[in-house]
Amino acid sequence: MRPWSPATTATGSRTSCATASSSKGFRSRSTSSRAERQDDAVKVVVVGGGSWGTAFAPLLRDHDHDVTLACRDPDQARVIEETGHNPRYLTTTDLRGVKATTIREAPIAEADLIVLAVPSRAFAEVAEALPGNAPVLILTKGLDPATGDRLSTRVQGRPVAVLSGPNMAEEIAQGLPSATVIASEDSELAERLQEAINSMVFRVYVNEDLVGVELCAAAKNVIALAAGGVDGLGLGDNAKASLITRGLVEMARLGEACGGQPETFSGLAGMGDLNVTCYSGYGRNRRAGELIARGATADEAAAQIGQVVEGLTTAPVLRDLSHRVGVELPITEGVCRVLSGESLDGLLASLMGRQPTNE
């Protein structure tokens, strides 16, 4: 029996707050010896050769899984295969023992697990073209830009789970401790993934709130843009803490309207990821907001950072979703206005000048 093969398939609705179901997972490996695990290695393909894919692949390798990192660029894959290092992202990370190839040539059809770590703008195209029926673990944090759907709903005909939390790829690649949550509507799938990934430096929790975890992952990037704006304008710690706290309220408000569980937003995927994204020097969205506050356009900020800034794509999608479900998101609305050309001073005035109300 294939260790991670699904027993049933997943179906996903294309509505904005729809849920996607998953199915029974794969055989437990906890009782097997190291030699037996190597003889019957779980075949994992990590799709996406960016920072997160580069940091995540060694976590799987260190569990004796058979890991392939699938890159879009053939030259990037070749260098990884030859040197054991990614020439573009996290260049000192040791990838020896991780195979590398192109997405087209990766053994996806034969995989027991597919990990998707591609930008949200490319997610649907990649997910819908996947051969086979292996479970998918989503690392991407965002919404589908074309439809506003949660990314799990774009995964059809196979089990699906999402991993999210305060997980800066740069720190994980250094072996620094972190924690995360895996969400799936199939608790057995989530638990098998937990067993396959959890370690002394990467602690994995599980829950069944796929909706809440996905919306946290998307919304926190938008709040981080605003937090970076606070940094760029030099508005101080009080202002930043206030904005982050009210941003968490926005995240929870939207999540509950879409069917998420309130406790998710005070957990790793919510408060945890929001905090690190808004404060870390590695945070791309925070850095982009800071650059915009200092006069850069959104395109200039993204170019200077040199990597995908998901919040720039997600902000208008999240705003439109909030309109569809009738939820007020003043910070998100303000970020969208700034991205459309309004000054940050105007955003500050609009937020501070709102009618006083109960917390």
Short mmCIF file of C-alpha atoms in Angstrom, two decimals:
data_model
loop_
_atom_site.label_atom_id
_atom_site.label_comp_id
_atom_site.label_asym_id
_atom_site.label_seq_id
_atom_site.Cartn_x
_atom_site.Cartn_y
_atom_site.Cartn_z
CA MET A 1 0.00 0.00 0.00
CA ARG A 2 1.31 3.42 -0.86
CA PRO A 3 2.00 5.14 2.46
CA TRP A 4 0.27 8.42 1.70
CA SER A 5 -2.22 7.42 -0.96
CA PRO A 6 -5.74 8.83 -0.61
CA ALA A 7 -8.75 6.59 -0.14
CA THR A 8 -11.22 9.16 -1.39
CA THR A 9 -11.02 12.44 -3.28
CA ALA A 10 -11.57 16.03 -2.30
CA THR A 11 -14.10 18.40 -3.73
CA GLY A 12 -13.83 22.16 -3.60
CA SER A 13 -16.51 24.81 -4.04
CA ARG A 14 -15.62 27.93 -6.00
CA THR A 15 -17.49 30.29 -3.67
CA SER A 16 -15.57 32.93 -1.78
CA CYS A 17 -15.91 31.36 1.67
CA ALA A 18 -16.41 27.75 0.62
CA THR A 19 -14.69 24.85 2.32
CA ALA A 20 -12.69 22.12 0.67
CA SER A 21 -12.91 18.58 1.99
CA SER A 22 -10.13 16.04 2.18
CA SER A 23 -9.87 12.32 2.72
CA LYS A 24 -8.24 9.47 4.57
CA GLY A 25 -4.51 9.72 4.58
CA PHE A 26 -1.60 7.30 4.54
CA ARG A 27 0.11 4.62 6.56
CA SER A 28 1.79 5.49 9.84
CA ARG A 29 5.58 5.10 9.82
CA SER A 30 6.15 5.55 13.54
CA THR A 31 6.75 1.85 14.27
CA SER A 32 9.20 1.19 11.46
CA SER A 33 12.98 1.19 11.84
CA ARG A 34 15.23 3.71 10.10
CA ALA A 35 16.34 1.04 7.60
CA GLU A 36 12.73 0.12 6.85
CA ARG A 37 11.86 3.78 6.37
CA GLN A 38 14.69 4.20 3.90
CA ASP A 39 13.54 1.10 1.99
CA ASP A 40 9.97 2.42 1.89
CA ALA A 41 10.63 6.16 1.74
CA VAL A 42 7.72 8.52 1.33
CA LYS A 43 8.11 10.28 -2.01
CA VAL A 44 7.55 14.01 -1.61
CA VAL A 45 7.69 16.66 -4.33
CA VAL A 46 8.02 20.25 -3.11
CA VAL A 47 6.83 22.50 -5.94
CA GLY A 48 8.46 25.91 -5.74
CA GLY A 49 12.14 26.77 -5.51
CA GLY A 50 11.74 30.02 -3.58
CA SER A 51 12.69 30.71 0.03
CA TRP A 52 9.90 28.70 1.64
CA GLY A 53 10.32 25.67 -0.59
CA THR A 54 14.08 25.82 -0.03
CA ALA A 55 13.69 25.94 3.76
CA PHE A 56 10.94 23.32 3.91
CA ALA A 57 12.55 20.62 1.76
CA PRO A 58 15.33 19.89 4.30
CA LEU A 59 12.74 19.46 7.07
CA LEU A 60 11.29 16.59 5.05
CA ARG A 61 14.71 15.23 4.09
CA ASP A 62 15.71 15.08 7.74
CA HIS A 63 12.76 12.73 8.32
CA ASP A 64 14.27 10.33 5.77
CA HIS A 65 11.67 11.17 3.13
CA ASP A 66 12.60 10.99 -0.55
CA VAL A 67 12.37 14.68 -1.43
CA THR A 68 12.43 16.38 -4.83
CA LEU A 69 12.47 20.18 -5.10
CA ALA A 70 10.71 21.18 -8.32
CA CYS A 71 11.80 24.55 -9.73
CA ARG A 72 10.42 26.61 -12.58
CA ASP A 73 13.90 27.49 -13.87
CA PRO A 74 16.02 24.61 -15.28
CA ASP A 75 19.29 26.42 -14.47
CA GLN A 76 18.27 26.86 -10.85
CA ALA A 77 17.40 23.16 -10.58
CA ARG A 78 20.69 22.16 -12.21
CA VAL A 79 22.77 24.22 -9.77
CA ILE A 80 20.91 22.80 -6.77
CA GLU A 81 21.45 19.28 -8.08
CA GLU A 82 25.15 19.90 -8.70
CA THR A 83 26.08 21.94 -5.62
CA GLY A 84 23.46 21.23 -2.97
CA HIS A 85 22.65 24.94 -2.71
CA ASN A 86 19.97 27.18 -4.18
CA PRO A 87 21.74 29.89 -6.21
CA ARG A 88 18.92 32.42 -5.72
CA TYR A 89 17.27 31.95 -2.32
CA LEU A 90 18.74 31.06 1.07
CA THR A 91 22.00 30.31 -0.70
CA THR A 92 23.76 28.84 2.35
CA THR A 93 21.01 26.29 3.07
CA ASP A 94 22.27 22.72 2.75
CA LEU A 95 20.14 20.92 0.16
CA ARG A 96 22.35 17.88 -0.17
CA GLY A 97 20.12 14.82 -0.18
CA VAL A 98 17.30 16.77 -1.84
CA LYS A 99 16.86 16.05 -5.52
CA ALA A 100 16.17 19.00 -7.81
CA THR A 101 14.54 19.22 -11.20
CA THR A 102 12.05 21.30 -13.15
CA ILE A 103 8.34 21.27 -12.41
CA ARG A 104 7.72 19.68 -15.80
CA GLU A 105 10.17 16.83 -15.12
CA ALA A 106 9.42 16.29 -11.43
CA PRO A 107 7.96 12.87 -10.49
CA ILE A 108 4.66 14.39 -9.37
CA ALA A 109 2.49 11.57 -10.71
CA GLU A 110 4.44 9.05 -8.61
CA ALA A 111 4.56 11.21 -5.47
CA ASP A 112 2.98 10.21 -2.18
CA LEU A 113 2.73 13.86 -1.12
CA ILE A 114 2.85 17.14 -3.04
CA VAL A 115 3.86 20.32 -1.21
CA LEU A 116 2.90 23.55 -2.99
CA ALA A 117 5.09 26.57 -2.22
CA VAL A 118 4.36 28.77 -5.24
CA PRO A 119 3.09 32.38 -5.33
CA SER A 120 -0.69 32.80 -5.05
CA ARG A 121 -0.87 34.25 -8.56
CA ALA A 122 0.49 30.97 -9.97
CA PHE A 123 -1.24 28.62 -7.56
CA ALA A 124 -4.40 27.74 -9.49
CA GLU A 125 -2.53 27.01 -12.71
CA VAL A 126 -0.06 24.75 -10.92
CA ALA A 127 -2.64 23.00 -8.73
CA GLU A 128 -5.07 22.28 -11.52
CA ALA A 129 -2.35 20.75 -13.70
CA LEU A 130 -1.04 18.29 -11.10
CA PRO A 131 -1.10 14.67 -12.27
CA GLY A 132 -2.00 11.77 -10.00
CA ASN A 133 -4.10 11.97 -6.85
CA ALA A 134 -1.59 12.38 -4.02
CA PRO A 135 -2.52 14.64 -1.09
CA VAL A 136 -1.49 18.29 -1.32
CA LEU A 137 0.00 20.33 1.52
CA ILE A 138 -0.28 24.06 0.82
CA LEU A 139 2.43 26.42 2.08
CA THR A 140 1.31 29.42 -0.01
CA LYS A 141 -0.25 32.27 1.97
CA GLY A 142 -2.81 34.21 -0.02
CA LEU A 143 -6.06 34.02 -1.98
CA ASP A 144 -6.61 33.24 -5.63
CA PRO A 145 -6.31 36.67 -7.31
CA ALA A 146 -8.67 35.78 -10.16
CA THR A 147 -11.59 34.51 -8.08
CA GLY A 148 -10.98 35.51 -4.47
CA ASP A 149 -11.25 31.84 -3.51
CA ARG A 150 -9.24 30.24 -0.76
CA LEU A 151 -6.40 28.30 -2.31
CA SER A 152 -7.54 24.92 -1.00
CA THR A 153 -10.68 25.20 -3.11
CA ARG A 154 -8.54 25.25 -6.24
CA VAL A 155 -7.21 21.78 -5.40
CA GLN A 156 -9.61 19.32 -7.00
CA GLY A 157 -9.90 15.55 -6.78
CA ARG A 158 -7.38 14.97 -4.00
CA PRO A 159 -6.99 15.45 -0.22
CA VAL A 160 -5.73 18.84 0.91
CA ALA A 161 -4.20 20.43 4.00
CA VAL A 162 -2.69 23.83 4.78
CA LEU A 163 0.39 24.66 6.87
CA SER A 164 0.70 28.11 8.39
CA GLY A 165 2.18 29.91 11.37
CA PRO A 166 5.06 32.18 12.43
CA ASN A 167 7.47 30.52 10.04
CA MET A 168 10.08 32.85 8.61
CA ALA A 169 11.94 30.75 6.06
CA GLU A 170 15.27 32.38 6.90
CA GLU A 171 15.09 31.25 10.53
CA ILE A 172 13.82 27.77 9.72
CA ALA A 173 16.69 27.33 7.26
CA GLN A 174 19.10 28.16 10.12
CA GLY A 175 17.58 25.45 12.30
CA LEU A 176 16.07 27.92 14.76
CA PRO A 177 13.00 26.66 16.65
CA SER A 178 9.53 27.41 15.33
CA ALA A 179 5.96 26.14 15.60
CA THR A 180 3.22 25.81 13.03
CA VAL A 181 -0.28 24.46 12.51
CA ILE A 182 -1.57 22.07 9.87
CA ALA A 183 -5.27 22.42 9.11
CA SER A 184 -7.38 19.91 7.25
CA GLU A 185 -10.99 18.85 7.40
CA ASP A 186 -9.66 15.30 7.52
CA SER A 187 -8.15 14.91 10.99
CA GLU A 188 -6.33 11.71 10.04
CA LEU A 189 -4.59 13.42 7.14
CA ALA A 190 -3.53 16.29 9.41
CA GLU A 191 -2.20 13.88 12.02
CA ARG A 192 -0.21 11.88 9.45
CA LEU A 193 1.34 15.10 8.17
CA GLN A 194 2.10 16.14 11.73
CA GLU A 195 3.93 12.86 12.30
CA ALA A 196 5.82 13.24 9.03
CA ILE A 197 7.06 16.80 9.71
CA ASN A 198 7.22 17.44 13.48
CA SER A 199 10.71 17.69 14.97
CA MET A 200 12.65 19.17 17.88
CA VAL A 201 13.05 22.43 15.94
CA PHE A 202 9.73 22.50 14.07
CA ARG A 203 6.78 21.76 16.33
CA VAL A 204 3.56 20.97 14.48
CA TYR A 205 0.04 21.37 15.85
CA VAL A 206 -3.14 20.34 14.02
CA ASN A 207 -6.70 21.58 13.77
CA GLU A 208 -9.69 21.23 11.45
CA ASP A 209 -10.29 24.93 10.77
CA LEU A 210 -9.17 25.09 7.16
CA VAL A 211 -11.17 28.29 6.56
CA GLY A 212 -9.73 30.18 9.51
CA VAL A 213 -6.13 29.16 8.92
CA GLU A 214 -6.24 30.09 5.23
CA LEU A 215 -7.80 33.48 5.88
CA CYS A 216 -5.27 34.22 8.62
CA ALA A 217 -2.46 33.37 6.21
CA ALA A 218 -3.83 35.77 3.61
CA ALA A 219 -4.97 38.65 5.79
CA LYS A 220 -1.88 38.99 7.98
CA ASN A 221 0.18 40.05 4.97
CA VAL A 222 -2.12 43.01 4.35
CA ILE A 223 -1.93 44.13 7.98
CA ALA A 224 1.86 43.81 7.77
CA LEU A 225 1.93 46.29 4.88
CA ALA A 226 0.20 48.80 7.16
CA ALA A 227 2.57 47.96 10.04
CA GLY A 228 5.50 48.64 7.75
CA GLY A 229 3.93 51.97 6.93
CA VAL A 230 3.89 52.81 10.63
CA ASP A 231 7.60 51.98 10.77
CA GLY A 232 8.35 54.03 7.68
CA LEU A 233 6.58 57.08 9.06
CA GLY A 234 8.21 56.70 12.48
CA LEU A 235 4.88 56.68 14.31
CA GLY A 236 6.16 54.68 17.27
CA ASP A 237 5.49 51.46 19.12
CA ASN A 238 2.10 52.48 20.50
CA ALA A 239 0.74 53.12 17.03
CA LYS A 240 2.15 49.87 15.69
CA ALA A 241 0.79 47.77 18.56
CA SER A 242 -2.61 49.42 18.18
CA LEU A 243 -2.68 48.76 14.46
CA ILE A 244 -1.64 45.11 14.84
CA THR A 245 -4.28 44.53 17.51
CA ARG A 246 -7.04 46.08 15.43
CA GLY A 247 -5.73 44.18 12.43
CA LEU A 248 -6.23 40.95 14.33
CA VAL A 249 -9.81 42.04 14.99
CA GLU A 250 -10.29 42.51 11.24
CA MET A 251 -8.87 39.06 10.55
CA ALA A 252 -11.16 37.42 13.11
CA ARG A 253 -14.20 39.36 11.92
CA LEU A 254 -13.72 38.23 8.34
CA GLY A 255 -12.81 34.69 9.31
CA GLU A 256 -15.90 34.17 11.43
CA ALA A 257 -18.10 35.59 8.67
CA CYS A 258 -16.65 32.96 6.35
CA GLY A 259 -17.08 30.10 8.81
CA GLY A 260 -13.75 30.13 10.63
CA GLN A 261 -13.41 29.30 14.32
CA PRO A 262 -12.71 32.24 16.69
CA GLU A 263 -9.91 30.45 18.56
CA THR A 264 -7.88 30.08 15.36
CA PHE A 265 -7.18 33.80 15.31
CA SER A 266 -5.53 33.78 18.74
CA GLY A 267 -3.36 30.82 17.74
CA LEU A 268 -0.23 30.27 15.68
CA ALA A 269 -1.88 30.94 12.32
CA GLY A 270 -3.47 34.14 13.60
CA MET A 271 -1.73 36.08 16.34
CA GLY A 272 1.53 34.17 15.95
CA ASP A 273 1.98 34.72 12.23
CA LEU A 274 0.66 38.28 12.39
CA ASN A 275 3.18 39.25 15.05
CA VAL A 276 6.23 37.85 13.30
CA THR A 277 5.15 39.24 9.94
CA CYS A 278 4.69 42.73 11.37
CA TYR A 279 7.90 42.81 13.43
CA SER A 280 10.50 40.61 11.75
CA GLY A 281 13.28 42.15 9.72
CA TYR A 282 12.77 39.27 7.30
CA GLY A 283 9.12 40.18 6.69
CA ARG A 284 8.72 41.14 3.04
CA ASN A 285 5.29 42.71 3.51
CA ARG A 286 6.44 44.82 6.45
CA ARG A 287 9.48 45.91 4.45
CA ALA A 288 7.32 46.77 1.45
CA GLY A 289 5.04 48.91 3.60
CA GLU A 290 8.05 50.70 5.05
CA LEU A 291 9.48 51.42 1.60
CA ILE A 292 6.13 52.72 0.35
CA ALA A 293 5.90 55.00 3.39
CA ARG A 294 9.29 56.42 2.43
CA GLY A 295 8.19 57.25 -1.09
CA ALA A 296 8.49 54.10 -3.19
CA THR A 297 5.67 52.84 -5.35
CA ALA A 298 4.38 49.32 -4.76
CA ASP A 299 6.22 48.09 -7.85
CA GLU A 300 9.44 49.78 -6.75
CA ALA A 301 9.16 48.26 -3.28
CA ALA A 302 8.61 44.77 -4.68
CA ALA A 303 11.55 45.20 -7.07
CA GLN A 304 13.84 46.34 -4.27
CA ILE A 305 12.87 43.38 -2.08
CA GLY A 306 13.42 41.03 -5.00
CA GLN A 307 10.89 38.41 -3.93
CA VAL A 308 7.12 38.00 -4.04
CA VAL A 309 5.25 40.35 -1.69
CA GLU A 310 1.94 38.54 -1.29
CA GLY A 311 0.18 41.38 0.52
CA LEU A 312 0.32 43.57 -2.58
CA THR A 313 -1.68 40.97 -4.49
CA THR A 314 -3.93 39.97 -1.61
CA ALA A 315 -5.07 43.41 -0.40
CA PRO A 316 -7.65 44.15 -3.14
CA VAL A 317 -8.78 40.51 -3.20
CA LEU A 318 -9.36 40.56 0.56
CA ARG A 319 -11.21 43.88 0.31
CA ASP A 320 -13.52 42.49 -2.37
CA LEU A 321 -14.17 39.37 -0.29
CA SER A 322 -15.12 41.53 2.69
CA HIS A 323 -17.62 43.41 0.53
CA ARG A 324 -19.21 40.14 -0.60
CA VAL A 325 -19.72 38.90 2.94
CA GLY A 326 -20.61 42.31 4.40
CA VAL A 327 -17.68 42.73 6.81
CA GLU A 328 -15.98 46.06 7.48
CA LEU A 329 -12.17 46.03 7.20
CA PRO A 330 -10.98 49.65 7.63
CA ILE A 331 -7.24 48.85 7.70
CA THR A 332 -7.47 46.70 4.59
CA GLU A 333 -9.54 49.38 2.84
CA GLY A 334 -6.92 51.96 3.74
CA VAL A 335 -4.05 49.82 2.47
CA CYS A 336 -5.87 49.45 -0.85
CA ARG A 337 -6.29 53.21 -1.12
CA VAL A 338 -2.58 53.73 -0.48
CA LEU A 339 -1.71 51.14 -3.13
CA SER A 340 -3.97 53.12 -5.49
CA GLY A 341 -2.05 56.33 -4.83
CA GLU A 342 -3.46 57.88 -1.66
CA SER A 343 -0.89 59.16 0.83
CA LEU A 344 -0.21 57.32 4.05
CA ASP A 345 -1.02 60.52 5.89
CA GLY A 346 -4.51 60.23 4.45
CA LEU A 347 -4.77 56.65 5.63
CA LEU A 348 -3.71 57.65 9.13
CA ALA A 349 -6.27 60.45 9.22
CA SER A 350 -9.05 58.15 8.01
CA LEU A 351 -8.28 55.51 10.64
CA MET A 352 -7.80 57.87 13.57
CA GLY A 353 -10.77 60.00 12.55
CA ARG A 354 -13.29 57.17 12.54
CA GLN A 355 -16.31 57.45 14.84
CA PRO A 356 -15.30 56.28 18.35
CA THR A 357 -16.97 53.00 19.32
CA ASN A 358 -16.78 50.04 21.69
CA GLU A 359 -13.77 47.78 21.41
#
